[in-house]
mmCIF file of C-alpha atoms and ligand atoms in Angstrom:
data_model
loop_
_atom_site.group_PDB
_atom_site.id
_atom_site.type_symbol
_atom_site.label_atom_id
_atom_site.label_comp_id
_atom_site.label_asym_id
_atom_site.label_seq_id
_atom_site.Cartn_x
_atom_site.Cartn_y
_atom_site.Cartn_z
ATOM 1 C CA UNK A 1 76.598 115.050 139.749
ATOM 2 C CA UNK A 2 76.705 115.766 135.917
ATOM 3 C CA UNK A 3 79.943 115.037 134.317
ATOM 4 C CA UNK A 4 80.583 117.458 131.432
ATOM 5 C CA UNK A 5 82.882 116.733 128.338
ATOM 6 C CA UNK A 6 86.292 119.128 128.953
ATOM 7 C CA UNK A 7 89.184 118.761 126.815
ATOM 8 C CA UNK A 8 91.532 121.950 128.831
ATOM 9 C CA UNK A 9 94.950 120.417 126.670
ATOM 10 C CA UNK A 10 94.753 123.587 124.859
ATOM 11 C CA UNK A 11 94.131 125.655 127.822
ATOM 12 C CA UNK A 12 96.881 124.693 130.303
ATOM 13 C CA UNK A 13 99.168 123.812 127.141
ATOM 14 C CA UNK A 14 99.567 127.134 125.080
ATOM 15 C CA UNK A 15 100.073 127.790 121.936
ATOM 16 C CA UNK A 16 103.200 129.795 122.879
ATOM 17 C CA UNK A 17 106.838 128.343 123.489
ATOM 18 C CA UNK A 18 109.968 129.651 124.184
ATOM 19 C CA UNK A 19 108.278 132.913 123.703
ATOM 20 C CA UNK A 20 106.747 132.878 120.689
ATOM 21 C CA UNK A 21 103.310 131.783 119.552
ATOM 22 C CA UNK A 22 102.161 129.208 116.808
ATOM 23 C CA UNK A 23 99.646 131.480 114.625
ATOM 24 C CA UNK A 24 99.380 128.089 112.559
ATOM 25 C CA UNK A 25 97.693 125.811 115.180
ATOM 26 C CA UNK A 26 95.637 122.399 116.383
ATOM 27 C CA UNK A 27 92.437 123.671 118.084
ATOM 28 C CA UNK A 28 90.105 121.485 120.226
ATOM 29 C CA UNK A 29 89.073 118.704 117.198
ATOM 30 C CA UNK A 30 92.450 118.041 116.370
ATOM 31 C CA UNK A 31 93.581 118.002 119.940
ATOM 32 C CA UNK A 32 90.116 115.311 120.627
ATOM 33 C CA UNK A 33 91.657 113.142 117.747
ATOM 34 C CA UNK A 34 95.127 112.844 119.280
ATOM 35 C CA UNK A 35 93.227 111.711 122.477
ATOM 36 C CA UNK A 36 91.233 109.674 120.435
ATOM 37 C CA UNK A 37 94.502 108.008 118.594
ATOM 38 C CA UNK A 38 96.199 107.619 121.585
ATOM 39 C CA UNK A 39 93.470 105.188 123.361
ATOM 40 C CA UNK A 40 93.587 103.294 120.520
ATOM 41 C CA UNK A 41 97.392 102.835 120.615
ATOM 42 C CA UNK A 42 97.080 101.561 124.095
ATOM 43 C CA UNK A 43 94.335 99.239 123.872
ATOM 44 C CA UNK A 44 96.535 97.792 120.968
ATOM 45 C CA UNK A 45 99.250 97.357 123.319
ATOM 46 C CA UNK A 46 97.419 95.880 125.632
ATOM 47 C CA UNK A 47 95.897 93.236 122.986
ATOM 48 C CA UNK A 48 99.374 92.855 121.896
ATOM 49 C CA UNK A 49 100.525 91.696 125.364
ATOM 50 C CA UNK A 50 97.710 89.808 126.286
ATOM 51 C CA UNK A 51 98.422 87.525 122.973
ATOM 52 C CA UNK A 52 101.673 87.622 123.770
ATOM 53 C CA UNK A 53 101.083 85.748 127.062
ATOM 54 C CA UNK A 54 99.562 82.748 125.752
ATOM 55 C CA UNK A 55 102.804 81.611 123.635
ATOM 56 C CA UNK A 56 105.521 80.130 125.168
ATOM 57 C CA UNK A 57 108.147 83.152 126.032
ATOM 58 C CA UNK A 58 110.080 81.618 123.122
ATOM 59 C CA UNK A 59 107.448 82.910 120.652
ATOM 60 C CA UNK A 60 106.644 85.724 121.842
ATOM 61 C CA UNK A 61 109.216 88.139 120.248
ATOM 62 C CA UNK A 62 106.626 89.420 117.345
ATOM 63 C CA UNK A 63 104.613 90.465 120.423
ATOM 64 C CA UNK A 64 107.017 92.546 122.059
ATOM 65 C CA UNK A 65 107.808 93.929 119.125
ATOM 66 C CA UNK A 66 105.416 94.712 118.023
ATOM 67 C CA UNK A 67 103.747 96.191 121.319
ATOM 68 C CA UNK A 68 106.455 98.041 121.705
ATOM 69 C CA UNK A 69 105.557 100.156 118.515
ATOM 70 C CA UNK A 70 102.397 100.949 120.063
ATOM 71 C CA UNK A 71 103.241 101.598 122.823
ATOM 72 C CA UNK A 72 105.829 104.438 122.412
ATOM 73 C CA UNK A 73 102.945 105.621 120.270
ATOM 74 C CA UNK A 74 100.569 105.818 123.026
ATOM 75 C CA UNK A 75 102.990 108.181 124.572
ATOM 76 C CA UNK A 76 103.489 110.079 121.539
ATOM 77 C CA UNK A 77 100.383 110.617 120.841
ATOM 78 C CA UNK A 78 99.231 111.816 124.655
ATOM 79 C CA UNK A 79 101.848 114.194 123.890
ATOM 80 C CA UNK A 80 100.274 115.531 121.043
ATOM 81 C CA UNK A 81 96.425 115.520 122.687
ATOM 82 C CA UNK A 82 98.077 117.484 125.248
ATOM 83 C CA UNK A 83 99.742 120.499 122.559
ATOM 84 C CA UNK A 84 103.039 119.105 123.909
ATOM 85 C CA UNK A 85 106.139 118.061 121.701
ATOM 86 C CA UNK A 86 105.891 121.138 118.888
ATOM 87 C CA UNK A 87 107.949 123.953 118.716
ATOM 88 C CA UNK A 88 106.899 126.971 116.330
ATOM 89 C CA UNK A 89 108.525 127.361 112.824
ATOM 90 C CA UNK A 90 108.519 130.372 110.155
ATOM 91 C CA UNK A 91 106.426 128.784 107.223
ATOM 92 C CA UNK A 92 108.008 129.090 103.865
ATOM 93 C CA UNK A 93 104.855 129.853 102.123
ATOM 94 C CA UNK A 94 102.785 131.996 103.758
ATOM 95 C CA UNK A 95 98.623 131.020 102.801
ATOM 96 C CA UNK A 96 95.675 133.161 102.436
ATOM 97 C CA UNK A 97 93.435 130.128 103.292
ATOM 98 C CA UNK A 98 92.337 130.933 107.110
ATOM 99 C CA UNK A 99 93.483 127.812 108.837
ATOM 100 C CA UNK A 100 96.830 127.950 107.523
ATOM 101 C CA UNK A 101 97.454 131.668 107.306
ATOM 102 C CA UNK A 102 99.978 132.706 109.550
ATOM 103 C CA UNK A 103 103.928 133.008 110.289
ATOM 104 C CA UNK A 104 104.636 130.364 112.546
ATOM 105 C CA UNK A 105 103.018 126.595 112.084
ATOM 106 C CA UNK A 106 103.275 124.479 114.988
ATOM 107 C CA UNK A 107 105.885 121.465 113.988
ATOM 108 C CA UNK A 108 105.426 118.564 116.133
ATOM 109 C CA UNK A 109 108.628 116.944 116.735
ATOM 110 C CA UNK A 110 107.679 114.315 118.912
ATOM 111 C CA UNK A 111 106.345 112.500 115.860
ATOM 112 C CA UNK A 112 109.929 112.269 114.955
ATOM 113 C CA UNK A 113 111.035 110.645 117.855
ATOM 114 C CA UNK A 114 108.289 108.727 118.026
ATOM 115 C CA UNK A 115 109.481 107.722 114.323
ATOM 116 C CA UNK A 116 112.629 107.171 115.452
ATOM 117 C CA UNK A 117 111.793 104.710 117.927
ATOM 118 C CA UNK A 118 109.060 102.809 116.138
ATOM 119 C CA UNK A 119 110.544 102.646 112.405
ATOM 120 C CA UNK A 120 113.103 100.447 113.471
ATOM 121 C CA UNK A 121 111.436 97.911 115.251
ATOM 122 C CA UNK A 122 108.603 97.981 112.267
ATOM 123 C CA UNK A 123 111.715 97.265 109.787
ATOM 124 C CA UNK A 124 112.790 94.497 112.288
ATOM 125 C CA UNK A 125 109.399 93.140 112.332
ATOM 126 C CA UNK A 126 109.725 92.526 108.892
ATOM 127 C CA UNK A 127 112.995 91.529 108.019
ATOM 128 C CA UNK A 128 112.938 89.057 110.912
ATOM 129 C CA UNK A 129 109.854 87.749 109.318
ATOM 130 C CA UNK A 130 112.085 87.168 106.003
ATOM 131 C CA UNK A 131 115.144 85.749 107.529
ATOM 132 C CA UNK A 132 117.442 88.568 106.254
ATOM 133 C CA UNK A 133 120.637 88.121 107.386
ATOM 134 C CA UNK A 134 122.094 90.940 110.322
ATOM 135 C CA UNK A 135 124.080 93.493 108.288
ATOM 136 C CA UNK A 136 120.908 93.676 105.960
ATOM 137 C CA UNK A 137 118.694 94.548 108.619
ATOM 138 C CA UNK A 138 121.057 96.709 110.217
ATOM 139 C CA UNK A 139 121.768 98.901 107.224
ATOM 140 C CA UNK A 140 118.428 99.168 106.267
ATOM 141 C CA UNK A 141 117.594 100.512 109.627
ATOM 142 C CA UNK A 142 120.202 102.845 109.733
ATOM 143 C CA UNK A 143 118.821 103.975 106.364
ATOM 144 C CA UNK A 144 115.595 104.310 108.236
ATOM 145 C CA UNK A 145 117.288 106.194 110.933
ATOM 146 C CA UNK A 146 118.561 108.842 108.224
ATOM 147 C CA UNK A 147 115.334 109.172 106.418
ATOM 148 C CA UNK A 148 113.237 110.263 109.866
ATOM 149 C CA UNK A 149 116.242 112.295 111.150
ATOM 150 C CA UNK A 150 116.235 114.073 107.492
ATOM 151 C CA UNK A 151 112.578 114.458 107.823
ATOM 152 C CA UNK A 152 112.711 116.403 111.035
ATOM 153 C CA UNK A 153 115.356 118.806 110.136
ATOM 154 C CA UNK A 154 113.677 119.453 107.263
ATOM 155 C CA UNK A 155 110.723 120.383 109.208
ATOM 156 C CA UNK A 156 112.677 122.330 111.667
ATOM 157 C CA UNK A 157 114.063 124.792 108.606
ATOM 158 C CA UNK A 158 112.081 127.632 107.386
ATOM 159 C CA UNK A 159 113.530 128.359 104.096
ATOM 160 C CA UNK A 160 113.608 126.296 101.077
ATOM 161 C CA UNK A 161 116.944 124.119 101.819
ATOM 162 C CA UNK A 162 114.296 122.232 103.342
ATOM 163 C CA UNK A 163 113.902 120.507 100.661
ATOM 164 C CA UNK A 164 117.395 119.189 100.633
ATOM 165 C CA UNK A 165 116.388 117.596 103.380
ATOM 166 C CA UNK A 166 113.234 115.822 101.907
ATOM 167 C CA UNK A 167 115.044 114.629 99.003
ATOM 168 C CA UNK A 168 117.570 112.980 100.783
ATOM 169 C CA UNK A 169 114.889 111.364 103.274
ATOM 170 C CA UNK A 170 113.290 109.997 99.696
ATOM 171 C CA UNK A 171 116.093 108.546 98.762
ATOM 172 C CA UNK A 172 116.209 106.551 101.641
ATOM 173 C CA UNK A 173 112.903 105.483 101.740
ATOM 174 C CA UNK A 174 113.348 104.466 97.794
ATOM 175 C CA UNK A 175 116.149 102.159 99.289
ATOM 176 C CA UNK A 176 114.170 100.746 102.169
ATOM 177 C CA UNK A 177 111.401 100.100 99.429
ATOM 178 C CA UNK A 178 113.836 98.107 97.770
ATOM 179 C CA UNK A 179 115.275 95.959 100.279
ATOM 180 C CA UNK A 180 111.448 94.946 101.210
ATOM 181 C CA UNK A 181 110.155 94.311 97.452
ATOM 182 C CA UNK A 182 112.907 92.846 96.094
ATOM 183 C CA UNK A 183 115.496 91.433 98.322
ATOM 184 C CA UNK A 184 113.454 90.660 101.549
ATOM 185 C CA UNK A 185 110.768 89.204 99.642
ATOM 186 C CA UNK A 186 112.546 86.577 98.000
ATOM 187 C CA UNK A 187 114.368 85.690 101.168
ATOM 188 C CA UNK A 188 110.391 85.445 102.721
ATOM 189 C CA UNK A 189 109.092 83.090 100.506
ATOM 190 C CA UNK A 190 112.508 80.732 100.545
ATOM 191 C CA UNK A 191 111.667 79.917 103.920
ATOM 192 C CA UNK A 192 107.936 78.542 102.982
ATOM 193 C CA UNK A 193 104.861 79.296 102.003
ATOM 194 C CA UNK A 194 102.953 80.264 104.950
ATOM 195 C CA UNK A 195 105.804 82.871 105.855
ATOM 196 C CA UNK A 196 105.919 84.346 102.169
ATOM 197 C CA UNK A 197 102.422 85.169 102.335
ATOM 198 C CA UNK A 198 102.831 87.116 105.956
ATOM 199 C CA UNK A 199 105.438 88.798 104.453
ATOM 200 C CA UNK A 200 103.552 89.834 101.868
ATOM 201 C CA UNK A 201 100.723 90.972 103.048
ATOM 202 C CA UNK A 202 102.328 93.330 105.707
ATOM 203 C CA UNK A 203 105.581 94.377 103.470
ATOM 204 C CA UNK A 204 102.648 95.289 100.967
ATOM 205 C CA UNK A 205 100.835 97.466 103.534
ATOM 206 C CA UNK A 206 103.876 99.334 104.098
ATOM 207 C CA UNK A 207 105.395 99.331 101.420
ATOM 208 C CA UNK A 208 102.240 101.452 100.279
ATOM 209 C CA UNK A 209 101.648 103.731 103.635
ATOM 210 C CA UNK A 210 105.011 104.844 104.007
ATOM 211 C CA UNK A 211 104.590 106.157 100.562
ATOM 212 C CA UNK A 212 102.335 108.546 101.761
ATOM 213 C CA UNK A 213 104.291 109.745 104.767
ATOM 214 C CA UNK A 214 106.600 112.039 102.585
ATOM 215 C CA UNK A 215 102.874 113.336 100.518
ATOM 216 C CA UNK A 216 101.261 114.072 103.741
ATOM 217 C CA UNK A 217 104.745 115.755 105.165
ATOM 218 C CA UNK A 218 104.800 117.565 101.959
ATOM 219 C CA UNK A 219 101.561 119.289 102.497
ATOM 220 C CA UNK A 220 102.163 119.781 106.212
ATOM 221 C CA UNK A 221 105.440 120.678 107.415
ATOM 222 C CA UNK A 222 106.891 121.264 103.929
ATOM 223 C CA UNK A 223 103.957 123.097 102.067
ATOM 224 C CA UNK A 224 101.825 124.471 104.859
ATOM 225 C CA UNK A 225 98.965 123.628 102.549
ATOM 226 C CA UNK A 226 96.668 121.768 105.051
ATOM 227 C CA UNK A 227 95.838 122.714 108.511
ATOM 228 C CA UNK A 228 97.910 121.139 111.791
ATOM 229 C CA UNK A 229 93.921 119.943 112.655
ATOM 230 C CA UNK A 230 93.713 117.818 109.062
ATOM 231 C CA UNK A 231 97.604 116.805 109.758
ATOM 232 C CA UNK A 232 96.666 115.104 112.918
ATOM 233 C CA UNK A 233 93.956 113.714 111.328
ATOM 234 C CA UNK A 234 96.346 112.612 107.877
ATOM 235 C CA UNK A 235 99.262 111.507 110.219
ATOM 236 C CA UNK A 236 96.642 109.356 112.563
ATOM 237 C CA UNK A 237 95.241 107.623 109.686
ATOM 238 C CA UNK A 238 98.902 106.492 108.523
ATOM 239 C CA UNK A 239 99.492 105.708 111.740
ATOM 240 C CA UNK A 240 96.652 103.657 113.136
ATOM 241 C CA UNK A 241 97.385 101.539 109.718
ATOM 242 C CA UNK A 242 100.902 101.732 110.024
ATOM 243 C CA UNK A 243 100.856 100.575 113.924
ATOM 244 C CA UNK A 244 97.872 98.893 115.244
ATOM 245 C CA UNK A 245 96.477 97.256 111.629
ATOM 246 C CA UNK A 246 99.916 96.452 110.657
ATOM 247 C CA UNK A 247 101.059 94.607 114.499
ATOM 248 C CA UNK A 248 98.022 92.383 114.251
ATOM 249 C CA UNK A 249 98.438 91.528 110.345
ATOM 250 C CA UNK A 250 101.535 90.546 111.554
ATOM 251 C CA UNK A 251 100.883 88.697 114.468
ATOM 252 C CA UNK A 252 97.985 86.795 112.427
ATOM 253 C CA UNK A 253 100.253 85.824 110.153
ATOM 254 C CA UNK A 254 102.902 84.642 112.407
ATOM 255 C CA UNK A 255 100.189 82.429 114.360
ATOM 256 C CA UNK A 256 101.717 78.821 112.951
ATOM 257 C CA UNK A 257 105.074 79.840 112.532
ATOM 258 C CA UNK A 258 108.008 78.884 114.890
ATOM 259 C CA UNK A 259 110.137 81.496 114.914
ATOM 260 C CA UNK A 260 112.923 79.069 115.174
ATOM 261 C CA UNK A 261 112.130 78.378 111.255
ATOM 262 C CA UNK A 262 112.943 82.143 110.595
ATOM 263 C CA UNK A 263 116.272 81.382 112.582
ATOM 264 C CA UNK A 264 115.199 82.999 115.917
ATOM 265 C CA UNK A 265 116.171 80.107 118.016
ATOM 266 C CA UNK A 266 115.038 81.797 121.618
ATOM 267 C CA UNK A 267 115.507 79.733 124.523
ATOM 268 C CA UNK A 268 113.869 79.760 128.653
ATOM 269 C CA UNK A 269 115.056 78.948 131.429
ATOM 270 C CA UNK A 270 112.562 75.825 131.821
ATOM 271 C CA UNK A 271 115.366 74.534 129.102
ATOM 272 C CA UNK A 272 118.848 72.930 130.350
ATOM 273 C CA UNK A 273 121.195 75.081 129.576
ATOM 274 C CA UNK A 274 123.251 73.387 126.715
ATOM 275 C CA UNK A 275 126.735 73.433 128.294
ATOM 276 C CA UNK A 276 125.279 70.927 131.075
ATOM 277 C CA UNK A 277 123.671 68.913 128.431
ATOM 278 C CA UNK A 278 127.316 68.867 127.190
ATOM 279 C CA UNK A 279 128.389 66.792 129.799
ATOM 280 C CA UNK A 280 124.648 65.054 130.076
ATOM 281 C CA UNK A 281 123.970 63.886 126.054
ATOM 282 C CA UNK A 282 119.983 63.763 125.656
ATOM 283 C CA UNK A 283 118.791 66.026 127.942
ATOM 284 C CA UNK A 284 118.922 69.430 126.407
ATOM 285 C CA UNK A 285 115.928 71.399 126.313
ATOM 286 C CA UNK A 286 114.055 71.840 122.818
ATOM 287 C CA UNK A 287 115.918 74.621 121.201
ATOM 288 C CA UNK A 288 119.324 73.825 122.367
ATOM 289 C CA UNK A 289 119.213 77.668 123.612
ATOM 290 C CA UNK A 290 122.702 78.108 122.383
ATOM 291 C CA UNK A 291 122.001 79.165 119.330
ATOM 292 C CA UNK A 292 119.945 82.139 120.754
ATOM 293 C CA UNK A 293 120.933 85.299 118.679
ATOM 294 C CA UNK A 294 121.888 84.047 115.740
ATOM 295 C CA UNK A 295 119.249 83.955 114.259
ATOM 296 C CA UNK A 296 119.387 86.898 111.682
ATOM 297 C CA UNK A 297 122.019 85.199 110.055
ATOM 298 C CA UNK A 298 120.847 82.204 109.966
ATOM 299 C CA UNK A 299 117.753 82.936 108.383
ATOM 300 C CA UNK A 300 121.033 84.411 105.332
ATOM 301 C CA UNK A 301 122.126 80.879 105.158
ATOM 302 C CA UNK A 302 119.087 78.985 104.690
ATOM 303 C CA UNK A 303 118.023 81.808 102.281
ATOM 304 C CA UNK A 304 120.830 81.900 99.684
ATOM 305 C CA UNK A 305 121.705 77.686 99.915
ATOM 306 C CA UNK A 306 117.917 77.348 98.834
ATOM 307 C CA UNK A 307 117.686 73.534 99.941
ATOM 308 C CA UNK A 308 118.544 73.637 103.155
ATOM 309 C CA UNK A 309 116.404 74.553 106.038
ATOM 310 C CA UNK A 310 116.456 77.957 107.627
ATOM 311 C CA UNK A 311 118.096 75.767 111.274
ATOM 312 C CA UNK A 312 120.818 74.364 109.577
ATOM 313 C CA UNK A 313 122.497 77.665 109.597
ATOM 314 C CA UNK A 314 122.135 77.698 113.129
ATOM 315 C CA UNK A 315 125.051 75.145 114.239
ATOM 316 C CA UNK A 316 127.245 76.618 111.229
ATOM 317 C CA UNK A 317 127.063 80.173 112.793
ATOM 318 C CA UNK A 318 129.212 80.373 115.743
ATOM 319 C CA UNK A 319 131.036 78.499 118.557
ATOM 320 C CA UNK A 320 127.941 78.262 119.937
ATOM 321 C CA UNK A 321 127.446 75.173 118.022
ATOM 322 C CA UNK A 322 129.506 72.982 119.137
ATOM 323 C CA UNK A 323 128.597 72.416 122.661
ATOM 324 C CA UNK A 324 125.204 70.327 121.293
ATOM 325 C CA UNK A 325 126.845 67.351 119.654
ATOM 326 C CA UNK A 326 125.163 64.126 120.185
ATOM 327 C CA UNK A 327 121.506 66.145 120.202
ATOM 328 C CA UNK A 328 120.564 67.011 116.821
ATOM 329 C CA UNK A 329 117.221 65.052 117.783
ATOM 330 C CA UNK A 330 116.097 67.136 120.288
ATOM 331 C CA UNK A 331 116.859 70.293 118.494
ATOM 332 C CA UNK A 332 115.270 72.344 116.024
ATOM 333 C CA UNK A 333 117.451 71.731 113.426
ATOM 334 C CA UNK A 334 116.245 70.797 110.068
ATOM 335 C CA UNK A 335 118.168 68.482 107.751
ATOM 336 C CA UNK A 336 120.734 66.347 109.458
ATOM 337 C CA UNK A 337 123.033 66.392 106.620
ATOM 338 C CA UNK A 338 123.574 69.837 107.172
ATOM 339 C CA UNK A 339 124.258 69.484 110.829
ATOM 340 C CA UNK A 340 126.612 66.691 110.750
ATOM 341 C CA UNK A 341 128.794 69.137 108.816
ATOM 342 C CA UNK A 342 127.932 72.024 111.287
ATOM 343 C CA UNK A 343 129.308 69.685 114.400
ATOM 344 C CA UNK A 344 132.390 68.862 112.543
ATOM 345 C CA UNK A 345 132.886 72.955 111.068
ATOM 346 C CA UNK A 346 133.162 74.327 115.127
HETATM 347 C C1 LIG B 401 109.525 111.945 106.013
HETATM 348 C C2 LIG B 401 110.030 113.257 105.386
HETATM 349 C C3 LIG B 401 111.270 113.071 104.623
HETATM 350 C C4 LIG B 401 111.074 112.145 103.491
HETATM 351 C C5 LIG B 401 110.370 110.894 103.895
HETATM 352 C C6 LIG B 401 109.671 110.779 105.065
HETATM 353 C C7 LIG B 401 109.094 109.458 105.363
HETATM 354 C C8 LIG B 401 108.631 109.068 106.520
HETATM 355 C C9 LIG B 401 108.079 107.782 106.795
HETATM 356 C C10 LIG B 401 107.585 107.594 108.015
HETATM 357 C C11 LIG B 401 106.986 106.426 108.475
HETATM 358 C C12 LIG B 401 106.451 106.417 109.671
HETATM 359 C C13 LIG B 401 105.771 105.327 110.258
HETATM 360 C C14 LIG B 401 105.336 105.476 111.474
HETATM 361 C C15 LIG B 401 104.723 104.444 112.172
HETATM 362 O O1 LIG B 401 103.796 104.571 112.787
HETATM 363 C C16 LIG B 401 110.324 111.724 107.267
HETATM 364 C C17 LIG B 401 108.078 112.205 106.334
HETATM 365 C C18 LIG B 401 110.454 109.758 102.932
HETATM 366 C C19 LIG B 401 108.057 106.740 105.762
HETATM 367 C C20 LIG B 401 105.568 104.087 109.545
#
């Protein structure tokens, strides 16, 4: 039997849709490179799972993060190895150069929505990482939101209002930039040394690649400058360094660090539930799983009062609180000044 290589995507997906055909296309190569993306977005998932399972479920929410973002890529990406996901779009500038002349230039939305998925949870990556409190994270990611949504009208209009579009997705990524040089930052390296440096290392390498996003959609889906075959390959890059490179950066540098310091006090079932260790002092589990999903703001609290640890926040944020009294030894609160005052706030 003799096994020969076949990639049919192209074949059995068309270069027509809706009726009308992309002149301005992916051939084979890019549709090999897609394939070739795409395993490598699901062996990073599965790494990132298989790490995940050996930490305690309580740690493991960098994982699933984190896997998630590959994974939805995976599927993206299969979409685009098969010539799936693209509609065809009247180019603004119509090029002499053979692989981009043409009238119609295949625009791959599912990168959008892939975008749209994956964005977010990179931003939450991050911002958990630095403590920042809730509304900051949520803004910023609705920010996010508006920059990819921007990004894929803009690629979805022919004439030059596109533009519009582009400028206002800049702006948002200028403000995004912001929030993870300036504001995020600072909050990082207030909760310790060893969680500044993660933070800096992977708010670095994105700070820097999604720089190049709006260069490489500029010459793509804005321009029509380079070929939908060099776009897959321009997109991949970013996004094999944006995805894979970035989730174990991350991951490496969240090996020592509890996420309970960031204020993500997560708690299992293995753990009494607090309201029985109410009525039972002493016998609560570890993380007094009350305080689950506070965290964001917690890691606010600990942040801005400087001195006190990032848990202390944790018994001042919510009713939750005060259904632990009697077991700030067996939590994971820092600084029992702090929590006295907690206990007596609820
Ligand atoms: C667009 C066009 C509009 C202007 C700007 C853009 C930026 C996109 C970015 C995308 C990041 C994607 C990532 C994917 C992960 O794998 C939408 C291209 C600014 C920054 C990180």
């Amino acid at each position: 039997m003799t096994f020969t290589k076949r990639n049919d995507a192209l074949n059995v997906n068309g270069d027509t849709v809706n009726g009308v055909r992309a002149d301005i296309a992916i051939t084979t190569h890019g549709s090999d490179w897609y394939w070739a993306v795409t395993a490598v977005m699901i062996v990073a998932t599965m790494a990132f799972m298989g790490l995940a399972t050996t930490k305690p479920r309580q740690h493991r929410i960098f994982h699933y993060i984190t896997a998630s973002i590959t994974l939805v890529a995976s599927i993206a990406y299969f979409s685009m190895g098969s010539n799936l996901g693209w509609t065809p779009i009247d180019v603004e500038f119509q090029r002499s150069d053979h692989v981009v002349s043409g009238f119609n230039r295949e625009i791959f939305y599912v990168r959008y929505i892939d975008w749209f998925i994956t964005t977010p949870l990179l931003l939450l990556d991050l911002l958990l990482t630095a403590g920042m409190p809730w509304p900051t994270v949520m803004y910023v990611i609705l920010i996010d939101e508006v920059m990819i949504v921007t990004g894929l009208v803009g690629a979805l209009v022919s004439s030059s209002y596109k533009w519009g579009y582009f400028v206002f997705g800049c702006a948002a990524l200028f403000y995004i930039i912001y929030v993870l040089g300036f504001e995020a930052r600072k909050h990082a390296n207030a909760l310790g040394k060893d969680v500044g440096q993660a933070f800096l290392y992977c708010g670095a390498l994105t700070t820097f690649l999604w720089t190049l996003y709006p260069i490489a959609w500029g010459v793509c889906e804005g321009g029509n400058i380079i070929s939908p075959d060099s776009e897959a390959v321009f997109y991949g890059i970013l996004d094999l360094l944006a995805k894979p490179v970035f989730g174990a950066l991350l991951l490496f540098g969240h090996r020592n660090i509890d996420p309970a310091r960031l204020g993500l006090h997560i708690h299992d079932y293995d753990e009494k539930d607090a309201f029985v260790s109410d009525k039972r002092p002493g016998h609560n589990g570890v993380n007094n799983g009350l305080t689950t999903g506070n965290g964001v703001a917690n890691g606010h609290n600990s942040a801005t009062n400087g001195h006190n640890g990032v848990g202390n926040g944790v018994v001042s944020s919510g009713a939750d609180a005060n259904t632990v009294p009697g077991n700030t030894d067996s939590n994971t609160i820092h600084g029992p000044s702090t929590t006295t005052t907690a206990h007596a706030t609820v």
